[in-house]
XYZ file of C-alpha atoms in Angstrom:
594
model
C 0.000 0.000 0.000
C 1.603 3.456 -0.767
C 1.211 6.360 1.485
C -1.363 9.111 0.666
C -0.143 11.889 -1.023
C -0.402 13.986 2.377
C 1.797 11.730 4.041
C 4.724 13.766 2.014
C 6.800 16.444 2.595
C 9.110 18.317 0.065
C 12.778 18.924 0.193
C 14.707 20.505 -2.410
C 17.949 22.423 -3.104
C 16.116 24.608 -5.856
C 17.664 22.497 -8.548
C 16.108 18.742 -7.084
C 13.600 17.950 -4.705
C 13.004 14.673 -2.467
C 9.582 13.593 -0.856
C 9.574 12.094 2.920
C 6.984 10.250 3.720
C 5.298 10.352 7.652
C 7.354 7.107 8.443
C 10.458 8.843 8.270
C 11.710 7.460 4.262
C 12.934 9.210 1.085
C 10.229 7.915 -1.809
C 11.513 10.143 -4.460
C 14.500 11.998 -5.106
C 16.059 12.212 -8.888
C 19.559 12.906 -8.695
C 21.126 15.632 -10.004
C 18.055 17.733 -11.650
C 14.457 17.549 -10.829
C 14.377 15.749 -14.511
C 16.844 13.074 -13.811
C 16.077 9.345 -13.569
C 15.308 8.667 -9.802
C 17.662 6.889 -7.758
C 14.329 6.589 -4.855
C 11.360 5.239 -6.968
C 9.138 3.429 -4.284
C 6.499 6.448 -5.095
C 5.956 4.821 -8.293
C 6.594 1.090 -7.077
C 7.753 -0.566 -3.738
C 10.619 0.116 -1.606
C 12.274 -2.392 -3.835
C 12.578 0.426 -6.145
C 14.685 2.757 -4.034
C 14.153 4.677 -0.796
C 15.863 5.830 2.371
C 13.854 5.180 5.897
C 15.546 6.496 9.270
C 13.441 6.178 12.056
C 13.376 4.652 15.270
C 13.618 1.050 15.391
C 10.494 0.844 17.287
C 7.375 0.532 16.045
C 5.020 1.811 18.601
C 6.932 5.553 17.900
C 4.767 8.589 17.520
C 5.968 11.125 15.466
C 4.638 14.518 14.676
C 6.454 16.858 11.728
C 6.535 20.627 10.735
C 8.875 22.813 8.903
C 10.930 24.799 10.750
C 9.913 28.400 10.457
C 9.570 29.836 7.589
C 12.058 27.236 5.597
C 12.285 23.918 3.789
C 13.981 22.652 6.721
C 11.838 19.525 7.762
C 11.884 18.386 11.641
C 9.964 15.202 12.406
C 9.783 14.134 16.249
C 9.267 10.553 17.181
C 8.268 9.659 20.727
C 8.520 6.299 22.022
C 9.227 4.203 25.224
C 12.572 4.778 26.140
C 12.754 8.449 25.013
C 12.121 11.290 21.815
C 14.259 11.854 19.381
C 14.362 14.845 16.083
C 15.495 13.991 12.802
C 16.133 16.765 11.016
C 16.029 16.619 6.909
C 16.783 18.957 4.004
C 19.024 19.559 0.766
C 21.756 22.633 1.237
C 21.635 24.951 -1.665
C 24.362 23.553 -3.160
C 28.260 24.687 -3.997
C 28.646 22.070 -6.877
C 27.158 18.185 -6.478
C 23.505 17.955 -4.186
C 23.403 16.508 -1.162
C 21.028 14.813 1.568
C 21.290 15.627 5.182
C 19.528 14.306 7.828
C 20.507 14.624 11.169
C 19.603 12.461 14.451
C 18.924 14.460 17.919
C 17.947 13.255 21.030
C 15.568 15.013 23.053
C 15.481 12.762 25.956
C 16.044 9.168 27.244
C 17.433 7.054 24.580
C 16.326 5.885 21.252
C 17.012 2.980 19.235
C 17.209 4.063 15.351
C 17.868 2.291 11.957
C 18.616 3.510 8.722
C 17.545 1.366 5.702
C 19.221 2.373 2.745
C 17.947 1.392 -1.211
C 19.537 2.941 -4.116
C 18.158 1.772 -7.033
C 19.352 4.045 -10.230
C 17.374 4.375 -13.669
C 13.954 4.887 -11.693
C 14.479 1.665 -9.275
C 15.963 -0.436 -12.050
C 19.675 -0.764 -11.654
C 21.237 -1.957 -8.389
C 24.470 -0.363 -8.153
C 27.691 -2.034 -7.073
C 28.906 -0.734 -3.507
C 32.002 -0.769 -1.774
C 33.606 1.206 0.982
C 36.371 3.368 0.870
C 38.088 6.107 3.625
C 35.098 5.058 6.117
C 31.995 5.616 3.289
C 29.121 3.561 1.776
C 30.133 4.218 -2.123
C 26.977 3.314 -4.899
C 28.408 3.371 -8.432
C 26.281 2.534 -11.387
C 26.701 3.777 -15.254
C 27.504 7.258 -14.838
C 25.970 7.377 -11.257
C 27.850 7.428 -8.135
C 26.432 8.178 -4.505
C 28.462 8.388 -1.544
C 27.180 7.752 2.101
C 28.575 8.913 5.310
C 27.152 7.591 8.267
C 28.282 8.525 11.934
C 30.875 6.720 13.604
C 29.033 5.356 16.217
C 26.628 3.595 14.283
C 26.965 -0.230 12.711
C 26.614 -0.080 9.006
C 26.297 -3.168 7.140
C 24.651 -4.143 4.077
C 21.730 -6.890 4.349
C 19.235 -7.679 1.063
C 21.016 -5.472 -1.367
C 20.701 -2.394 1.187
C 22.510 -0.764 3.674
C 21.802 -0.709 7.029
C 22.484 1.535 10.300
C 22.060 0.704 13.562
C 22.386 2.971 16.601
C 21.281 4.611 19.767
C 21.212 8.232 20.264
C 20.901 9.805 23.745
C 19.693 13.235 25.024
C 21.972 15.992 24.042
C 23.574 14.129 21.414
C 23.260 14.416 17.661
C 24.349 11.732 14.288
C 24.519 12.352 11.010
C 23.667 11.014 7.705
C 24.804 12.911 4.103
C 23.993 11.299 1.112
C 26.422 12.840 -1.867
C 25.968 12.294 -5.729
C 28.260 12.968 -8.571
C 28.907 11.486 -11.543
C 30.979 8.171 -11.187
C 33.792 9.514 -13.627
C 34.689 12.233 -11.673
C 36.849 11.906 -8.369
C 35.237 12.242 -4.699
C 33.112 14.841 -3.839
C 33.882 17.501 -1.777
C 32.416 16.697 1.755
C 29.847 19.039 3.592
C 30.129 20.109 7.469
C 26.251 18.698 8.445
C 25.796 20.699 11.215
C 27.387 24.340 9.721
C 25.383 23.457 6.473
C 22.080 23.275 8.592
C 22.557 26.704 10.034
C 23.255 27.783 6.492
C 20.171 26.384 4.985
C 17.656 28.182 7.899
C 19.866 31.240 6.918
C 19.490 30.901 3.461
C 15.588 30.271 3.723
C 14.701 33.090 6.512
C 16.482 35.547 4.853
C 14.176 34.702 1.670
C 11.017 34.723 3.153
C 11.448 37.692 5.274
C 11.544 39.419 1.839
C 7.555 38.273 1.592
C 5.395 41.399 1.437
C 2.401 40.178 1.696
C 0.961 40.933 5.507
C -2.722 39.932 6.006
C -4.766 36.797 7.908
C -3.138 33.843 5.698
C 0.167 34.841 5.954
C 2.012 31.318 6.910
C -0.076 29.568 3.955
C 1.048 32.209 1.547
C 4.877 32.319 2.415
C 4.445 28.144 2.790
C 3.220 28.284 -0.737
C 6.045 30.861 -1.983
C 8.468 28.548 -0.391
C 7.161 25.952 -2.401
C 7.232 27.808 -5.405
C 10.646 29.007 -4.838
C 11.563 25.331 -4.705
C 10.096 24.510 -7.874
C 12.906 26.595 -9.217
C 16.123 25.547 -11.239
C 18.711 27.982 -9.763
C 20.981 27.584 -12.532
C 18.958 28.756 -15.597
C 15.740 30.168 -13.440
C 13.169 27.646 -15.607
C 10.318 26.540 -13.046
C 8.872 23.075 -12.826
C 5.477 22.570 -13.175
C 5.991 19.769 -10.173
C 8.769 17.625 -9.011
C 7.049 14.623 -9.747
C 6.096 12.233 -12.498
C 3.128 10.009 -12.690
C 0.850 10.468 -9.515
C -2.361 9.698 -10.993
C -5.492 12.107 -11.592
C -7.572 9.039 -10.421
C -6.621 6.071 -8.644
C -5.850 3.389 -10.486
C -6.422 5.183 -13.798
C -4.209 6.306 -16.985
C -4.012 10.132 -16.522
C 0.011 10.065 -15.174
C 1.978 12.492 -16.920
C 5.303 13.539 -15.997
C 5.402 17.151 -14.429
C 9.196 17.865 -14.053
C 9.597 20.393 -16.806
C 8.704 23.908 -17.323
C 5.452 24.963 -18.921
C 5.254 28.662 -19.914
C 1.872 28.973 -18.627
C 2.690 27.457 -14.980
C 6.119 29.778 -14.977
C 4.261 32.974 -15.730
C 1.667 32.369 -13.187
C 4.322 31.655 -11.117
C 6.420 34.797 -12.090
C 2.742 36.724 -11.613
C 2.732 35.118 -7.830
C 6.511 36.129 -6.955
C 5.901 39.839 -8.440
C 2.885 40.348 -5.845
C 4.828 38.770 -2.996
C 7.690 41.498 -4.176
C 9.916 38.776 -5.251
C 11.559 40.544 -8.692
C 14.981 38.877 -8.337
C 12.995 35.563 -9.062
C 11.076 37.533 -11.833
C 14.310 38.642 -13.578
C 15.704 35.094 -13.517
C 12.708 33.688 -15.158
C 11.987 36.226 -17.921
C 16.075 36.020 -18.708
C 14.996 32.339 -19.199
C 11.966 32.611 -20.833
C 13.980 34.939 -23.660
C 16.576 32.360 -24.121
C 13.569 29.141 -24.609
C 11.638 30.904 -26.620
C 14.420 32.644 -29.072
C 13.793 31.640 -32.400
C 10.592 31.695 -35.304
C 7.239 32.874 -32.895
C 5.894 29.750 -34.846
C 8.053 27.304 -32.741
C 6.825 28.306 -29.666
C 6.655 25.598 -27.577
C 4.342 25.090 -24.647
C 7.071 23.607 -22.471
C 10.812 23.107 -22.161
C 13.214 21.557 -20.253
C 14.992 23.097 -17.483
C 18.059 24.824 -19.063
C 15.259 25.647 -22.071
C 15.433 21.813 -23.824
C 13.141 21.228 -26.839
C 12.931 17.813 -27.078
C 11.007 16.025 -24.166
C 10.453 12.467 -25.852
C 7.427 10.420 -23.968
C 8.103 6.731 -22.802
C 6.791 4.413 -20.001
C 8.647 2.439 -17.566
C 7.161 -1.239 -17.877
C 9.359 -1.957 -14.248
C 7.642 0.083 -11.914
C 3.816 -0.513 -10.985
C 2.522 2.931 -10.245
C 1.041 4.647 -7.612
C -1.398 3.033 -6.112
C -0.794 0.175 -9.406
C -2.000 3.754 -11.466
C -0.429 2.459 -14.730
C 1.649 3.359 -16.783
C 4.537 5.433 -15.480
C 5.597 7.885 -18.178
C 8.771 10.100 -18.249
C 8.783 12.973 -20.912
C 5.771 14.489 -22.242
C 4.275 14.332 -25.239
C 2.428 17.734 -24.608
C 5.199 18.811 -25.855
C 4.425 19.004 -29.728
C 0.952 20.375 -29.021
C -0.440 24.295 -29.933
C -1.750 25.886 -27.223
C -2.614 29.517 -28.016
C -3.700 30.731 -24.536
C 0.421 30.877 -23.818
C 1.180 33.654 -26.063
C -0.946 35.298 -23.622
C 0.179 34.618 -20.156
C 3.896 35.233 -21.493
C 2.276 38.565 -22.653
C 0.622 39.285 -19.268
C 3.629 38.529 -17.119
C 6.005 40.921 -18.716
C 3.390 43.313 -18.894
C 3.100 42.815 -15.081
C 6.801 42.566 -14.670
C 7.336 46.006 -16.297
C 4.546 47.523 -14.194
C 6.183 46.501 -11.593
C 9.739 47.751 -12.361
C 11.741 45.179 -13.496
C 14.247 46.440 -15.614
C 13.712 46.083 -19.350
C 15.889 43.747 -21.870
C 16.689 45.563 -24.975
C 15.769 42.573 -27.093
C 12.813 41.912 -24.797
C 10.362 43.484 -26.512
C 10.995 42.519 -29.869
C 10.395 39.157 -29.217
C 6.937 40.513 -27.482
C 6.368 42.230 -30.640
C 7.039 39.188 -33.103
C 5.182 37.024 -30.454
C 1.741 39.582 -31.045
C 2.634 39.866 -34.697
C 2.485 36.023 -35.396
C -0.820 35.890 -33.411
C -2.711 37.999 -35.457
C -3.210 35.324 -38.099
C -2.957 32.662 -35.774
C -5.352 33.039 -33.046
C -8.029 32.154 -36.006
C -6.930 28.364 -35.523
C -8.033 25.986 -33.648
C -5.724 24.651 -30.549
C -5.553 21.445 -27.852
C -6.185 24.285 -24.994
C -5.281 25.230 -21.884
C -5.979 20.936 -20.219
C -3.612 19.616 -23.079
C -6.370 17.697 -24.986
C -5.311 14.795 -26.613
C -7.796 14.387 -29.168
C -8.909 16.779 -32.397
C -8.570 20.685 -31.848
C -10.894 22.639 -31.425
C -11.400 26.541 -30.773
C -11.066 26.612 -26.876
C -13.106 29.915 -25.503
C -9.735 30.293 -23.076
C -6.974 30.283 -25.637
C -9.272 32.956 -27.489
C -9.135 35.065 -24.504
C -5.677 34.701 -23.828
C -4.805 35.526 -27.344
C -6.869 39.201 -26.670
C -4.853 39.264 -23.472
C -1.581 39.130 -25.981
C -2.707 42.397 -27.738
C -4.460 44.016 -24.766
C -1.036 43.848 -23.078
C 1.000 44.674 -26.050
C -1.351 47.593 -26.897
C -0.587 48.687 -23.208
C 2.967 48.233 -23.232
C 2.945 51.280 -26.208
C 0.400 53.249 -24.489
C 2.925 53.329 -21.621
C 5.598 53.781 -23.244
C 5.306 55.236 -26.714
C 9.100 54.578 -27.347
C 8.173 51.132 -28.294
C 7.720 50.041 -32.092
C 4.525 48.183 -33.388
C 1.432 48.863 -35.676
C -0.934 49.169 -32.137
C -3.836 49.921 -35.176
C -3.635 46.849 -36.194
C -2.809 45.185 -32.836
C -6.169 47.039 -31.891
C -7.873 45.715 -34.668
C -6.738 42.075 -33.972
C -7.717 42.875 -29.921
C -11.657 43.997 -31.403
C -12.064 41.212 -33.868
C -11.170 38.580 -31.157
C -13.712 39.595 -28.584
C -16.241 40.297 -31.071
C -15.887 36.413 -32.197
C -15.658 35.346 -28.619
C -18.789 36.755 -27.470
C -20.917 35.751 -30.626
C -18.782 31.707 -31.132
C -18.395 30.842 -27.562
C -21.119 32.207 -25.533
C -24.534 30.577 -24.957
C -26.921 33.155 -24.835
C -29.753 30.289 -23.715
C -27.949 28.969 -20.234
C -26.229 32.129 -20.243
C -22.563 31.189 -19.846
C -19.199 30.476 -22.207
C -18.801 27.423 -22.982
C -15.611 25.317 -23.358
C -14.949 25.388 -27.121
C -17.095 27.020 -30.148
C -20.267 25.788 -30.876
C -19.996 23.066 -27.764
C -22.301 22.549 -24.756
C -19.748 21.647 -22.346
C -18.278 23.812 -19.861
C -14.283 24.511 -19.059
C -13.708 26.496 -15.289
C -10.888 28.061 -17.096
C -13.912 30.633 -18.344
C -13.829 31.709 -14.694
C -11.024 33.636 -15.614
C -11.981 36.285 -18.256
C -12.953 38.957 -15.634
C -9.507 38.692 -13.626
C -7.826 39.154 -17.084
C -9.782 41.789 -18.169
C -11.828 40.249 -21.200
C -14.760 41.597 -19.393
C -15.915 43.404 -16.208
C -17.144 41.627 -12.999
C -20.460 43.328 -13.372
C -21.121 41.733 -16.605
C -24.071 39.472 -16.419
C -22.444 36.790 -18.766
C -19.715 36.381 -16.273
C -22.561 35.950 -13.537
C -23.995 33.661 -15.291
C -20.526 31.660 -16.307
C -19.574 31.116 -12.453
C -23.691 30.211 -11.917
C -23.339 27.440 -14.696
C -19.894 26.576 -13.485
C -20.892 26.015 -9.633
C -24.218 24.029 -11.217
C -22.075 21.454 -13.521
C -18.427 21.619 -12.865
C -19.056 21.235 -8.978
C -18.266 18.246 -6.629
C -18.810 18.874 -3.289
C -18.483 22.673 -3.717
C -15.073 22.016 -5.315
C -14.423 21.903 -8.937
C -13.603 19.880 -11.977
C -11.773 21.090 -14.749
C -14.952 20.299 -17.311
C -16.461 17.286 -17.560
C -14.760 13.250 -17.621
C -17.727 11.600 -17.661
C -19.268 9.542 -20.571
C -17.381 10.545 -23.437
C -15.083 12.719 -22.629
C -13.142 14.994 -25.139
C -9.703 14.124 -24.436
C -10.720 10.676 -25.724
C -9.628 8.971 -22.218
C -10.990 6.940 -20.057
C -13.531 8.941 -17.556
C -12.887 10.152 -13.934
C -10.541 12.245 -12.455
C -10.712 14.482 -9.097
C -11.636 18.105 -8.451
C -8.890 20.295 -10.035
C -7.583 22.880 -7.246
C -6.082 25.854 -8.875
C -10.152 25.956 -10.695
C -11.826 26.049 -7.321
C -8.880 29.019 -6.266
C -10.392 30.600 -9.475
C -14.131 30.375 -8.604
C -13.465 32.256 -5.111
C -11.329 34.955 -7.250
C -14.171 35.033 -9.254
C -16.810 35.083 -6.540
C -14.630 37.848 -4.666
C -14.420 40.015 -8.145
C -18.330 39.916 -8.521
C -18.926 40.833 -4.793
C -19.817 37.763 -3.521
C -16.850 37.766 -0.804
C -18.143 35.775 1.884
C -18.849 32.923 -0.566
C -15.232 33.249 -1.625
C -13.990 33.343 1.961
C -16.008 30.533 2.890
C -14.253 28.548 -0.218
C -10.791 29.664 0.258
C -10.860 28.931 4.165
C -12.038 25.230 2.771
C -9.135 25.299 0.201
C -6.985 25.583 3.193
C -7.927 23.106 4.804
C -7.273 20.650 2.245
C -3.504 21.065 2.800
C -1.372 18.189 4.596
C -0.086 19.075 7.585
C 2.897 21.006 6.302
C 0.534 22.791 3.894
C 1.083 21.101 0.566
C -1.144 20.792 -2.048
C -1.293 18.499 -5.126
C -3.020 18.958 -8.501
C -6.330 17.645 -7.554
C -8.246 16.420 -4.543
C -11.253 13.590 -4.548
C -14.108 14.736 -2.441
C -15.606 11.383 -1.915
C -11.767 9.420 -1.074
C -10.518 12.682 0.688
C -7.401 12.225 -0.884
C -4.961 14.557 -2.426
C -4.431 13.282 -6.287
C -1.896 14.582 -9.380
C 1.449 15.369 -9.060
C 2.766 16.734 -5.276
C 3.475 19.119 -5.147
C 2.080 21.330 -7.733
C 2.666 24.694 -8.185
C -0.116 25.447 -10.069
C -2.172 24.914 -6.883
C 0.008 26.921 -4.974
C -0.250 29.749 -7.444
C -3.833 29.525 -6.834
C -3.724 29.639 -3.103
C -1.002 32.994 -3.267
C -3.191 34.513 -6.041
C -6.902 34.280 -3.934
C -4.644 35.482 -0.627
C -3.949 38.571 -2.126
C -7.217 38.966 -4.260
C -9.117 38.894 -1.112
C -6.786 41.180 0.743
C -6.467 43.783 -2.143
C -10.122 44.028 -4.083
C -12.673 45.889 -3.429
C -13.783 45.196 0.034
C -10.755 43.533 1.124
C -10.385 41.662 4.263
């Protein structure tokens, strides 16, 4: 049986990430970037497919977890008979190759602990050879090496193709563990000081988060979510991850398992969008540098995702080895989203350097000419038909959302020369393009007989990314066809007051198989919604239950199953946590704000 997705915590170095689980192991770590092949695949299988438990040896222990402050510093406490101990895990930003620290503390009596330690490399396939050498545990496999130092006063030993720790730790004193990779060619690693890189780390993440501007009721879930988003980051190049996963399922035991670990432009903007409010432009710079270096080239080659340090090619396969989550079949790294057109990008890349200028990020020289090219290609192609904002694997179709996004695109470029007439671009034209588009909108995708936009032109079925055309501007709050788009939305998107992303059931159009949970970021975009129309104590009453939905270290996945109660989708996402820092602030800021 796997652990609920709430049983996880996150870990990262902002260029990997690791999950712990409640019962003190590592169930996913890729090693060294958050798109490597995982050397800790029992998320996707069974321990025999990598992990790393410390805990106490016990098994009546009670343990209780929480972050420490405002960092990604992760403290669990186990009680048990003979006395409490802390172990203390996290990833220090790193100098050159990542490492794993967790460190043993006892709090009082005595404790019995063991470490169980599976490396399994190539996503739990390959069982590396290991050997010691200068007092170290060293893992080599292909081009994988992992080094293991242990304190001295435990009794390491290897037992069913692990390795094994046994020890006792008493009050006052403190062991431990730091797990090193680098690749096997290379010679050893420099070794970290534990204990100095621990003080380091809460340095490194305090200092961060005291930057936070926000300052209203839901400040710890906002900074926990920035944290998060933060370490969905890849220092090096500034490219975000959409998640750190690959695979968790959008339904148990179904097919919808897509691999997460790469940047989508539309989950970095929002992202960027999030930082901006929070006051985090340092972040904002990093991304838009990397944005201009993906997306160089013909405005026609746009993808809708990259790879961390802006990779094109993101080729789909399974992994036939490992069972899934919860025997959710088949595992798939890459993504084959990859090749699709969505249109409703050119628009949140519009919007966020439109926000970033407004907010006084420095300009690019060559920033705006790729802006400009982006608009100019648009104006032909925002006639066509797309796969849309949910990736739709089946025939495309004109989406309502990526029709609105595409007027976003001009609105913002039109903006950007209003502001600053020193710009170059036909803005006739580019207002032309902006009235042609909403006139089409309005007549194609609206039904004037349930009163609401619908998903796609000339379909019945809804899409809760409509709930987004007043926050972008499309049309005002007061307009009674965006009144009527959050009635119809709450009527036949809902699920226990949450709500789906449009509708899996019968036939659906991505031409899978049905059922899938209650998307999150949608239900953060009916309270926006709710809050923009003046309906604020409805969207109060729905954030408040968004909170609550969080683990107990306030992470959030892609989706969440009203009737299992379980978190489902990739953990954890940042889309979700976009949502959550996005309604925080809407409430706080709008018109009658908290």
């Amino acid at each position: 049986m796997h652990p609920h997705l709430e049983d996880y915590a996150l870990i990262g170095d902002l260029q990997t990430a690791a999950l712990v689980g409640r019962d003190g192991s590592i169930d996913w770590l890729c090693l060294p970037r958050f798109d490597s092949a995982a050397c800790f695949a029992a998320l996707l299988g069974s321990k025999e497919n990598g992990h790393w438990r410390l805990a106490p040896s016990s098994s009546d222990a009670r343990r209780q977890r929480s972050y420490r402050g405002d960092s990604l510093v992760l403290d669990t406490v186990w009680e048990t008979s003979t006395g409490t101990v802390k172990v203390t895990d996290f990833m220090p930003q790193r100098d050159r190759m990542p490492d794993v620290v967790r460190i043993v503390e006892g709090l009082s009596g005595s404790v019995e602990m063991r470490g169980v330690l599976r490396l399994r490399f190539d996503y739990g396939r390959v069982v590396p050879w290991v050997r010691q050498h200068g007092g170290h545990r060293v893992a080599i496999a292909g081009p994988d090496s992992v080094w293991l130092r242990t304190p001295k006063r435990s009794s390491t030993y290897g037992k069913d193709f692990s390795t094994r720790s046994d020890f006792t730790v008493a009050a006052g004193e403190r062991a431990a563990f730091v797990l090193t990779w680098h690749p096997s060619h290379q010679p050893r690693p420099r070794q970290i000081e534990p204990f100095e890189a621990l003080d380091t780390t809460l340095e490194d993440w305090h200092a961060w988060s005291a930057r936070c501007r926000y300052d209203g009721p839901h400040r710890d879930a906002v900074i926990r979510s920035l944290i998060t988003l933060k370490a969905l980051t890849y220092a090096p190049t500034g490219g975000i991850v959409a998640a750190p996963t690959t695979s968790l399922p959008e339904e148990l035991g179904g097919v919808r398992n897509w691999d997460y670990r790469y940047c989508w432009l539309r989950d970095a903007s929002l992202t960027l969008n999030s930082l901006i409010s929070a006051g985090y432009l340092e972040e904002a710079g990093a991304w838009r540098d990397w944005l201009l270096r993906a997306v160089a080239g013909a405005p026609d080659d746009l993808q809708i995702m990259y790879g961390l340090a802006g990779e094109r090619r993101l080729p789909e396969a399974e992994l036939p080895w490992l069972s899934g989550y919860a025997a959710s079949a088949p595992v798939r790294i890459g993504n084959a989203a990859v090749e699709q057109r969505q249109l409703d990008v050119y628009g949140e890349v519009l919007d966020s350097f439109h926000i970033a200028r407004t907010a006084g990020l420095p300009a690019e020289p060559h920033a705006w000419n790729i802006q400009r090219a982006l608009v100019d290609y648009l104006e032909s192609a925002w006639r066509e038909p797309d796969e849309g904002l949910w990736e739709i694997r089946g025939p495309r179709r004109h989406f309502v959302h990526s029709k609105v996004m595409a007027w976003v695109a001009a609105d913002r470029a039109i903006r950007a020369i209003e502001a600053y007439p020193r710009l170059r671009g036909d803005v006739e034209r580019w207002r032309a393009m902006r009235s042609d588009i909403h006139r089409e909108v309005c007549a194609e995708g609206y039904d004037a007989e349930r009163g609401t936009f619908t998903q796609s032109y000339g379909s019945t079925e809804l899409d809760a990314a409509t709930l987004l055309i007043p926050r972008v501007g499309f049309l005002p709050p007061s307009d009674p066809r965006i009144t009527g788009t959050i009635d119809a939305v709450r009527r036949e998107l809902s699920h226990d007051g949450l709500v789906r992303r449009y509708s899996t059931e019968g036939r659906p159009i991505d031409g899978l198989p049905s059922g899938e949970g209650t998307f999150l970021v949608c239900s953060f975009w009916l309270a926006d919604a709710l809050a923009l129309t003046g309906r604020r104590d409805e969207a109060r009453a729905l954030f408040e239950r968004l909170l609550a939905l969080r683990n107990d270290v306030g992470l959030l996945s892609e989706e969440y199953d009203p009737a299992s109660r379980r978190q489902l989708g990739n953990f954890p996402q940042a889309f979700s946590h976009i949502g959550l820092v996005g309604t925080a602030f809407g409430l706080l800021d709008g018109p009658g704000a908290d």
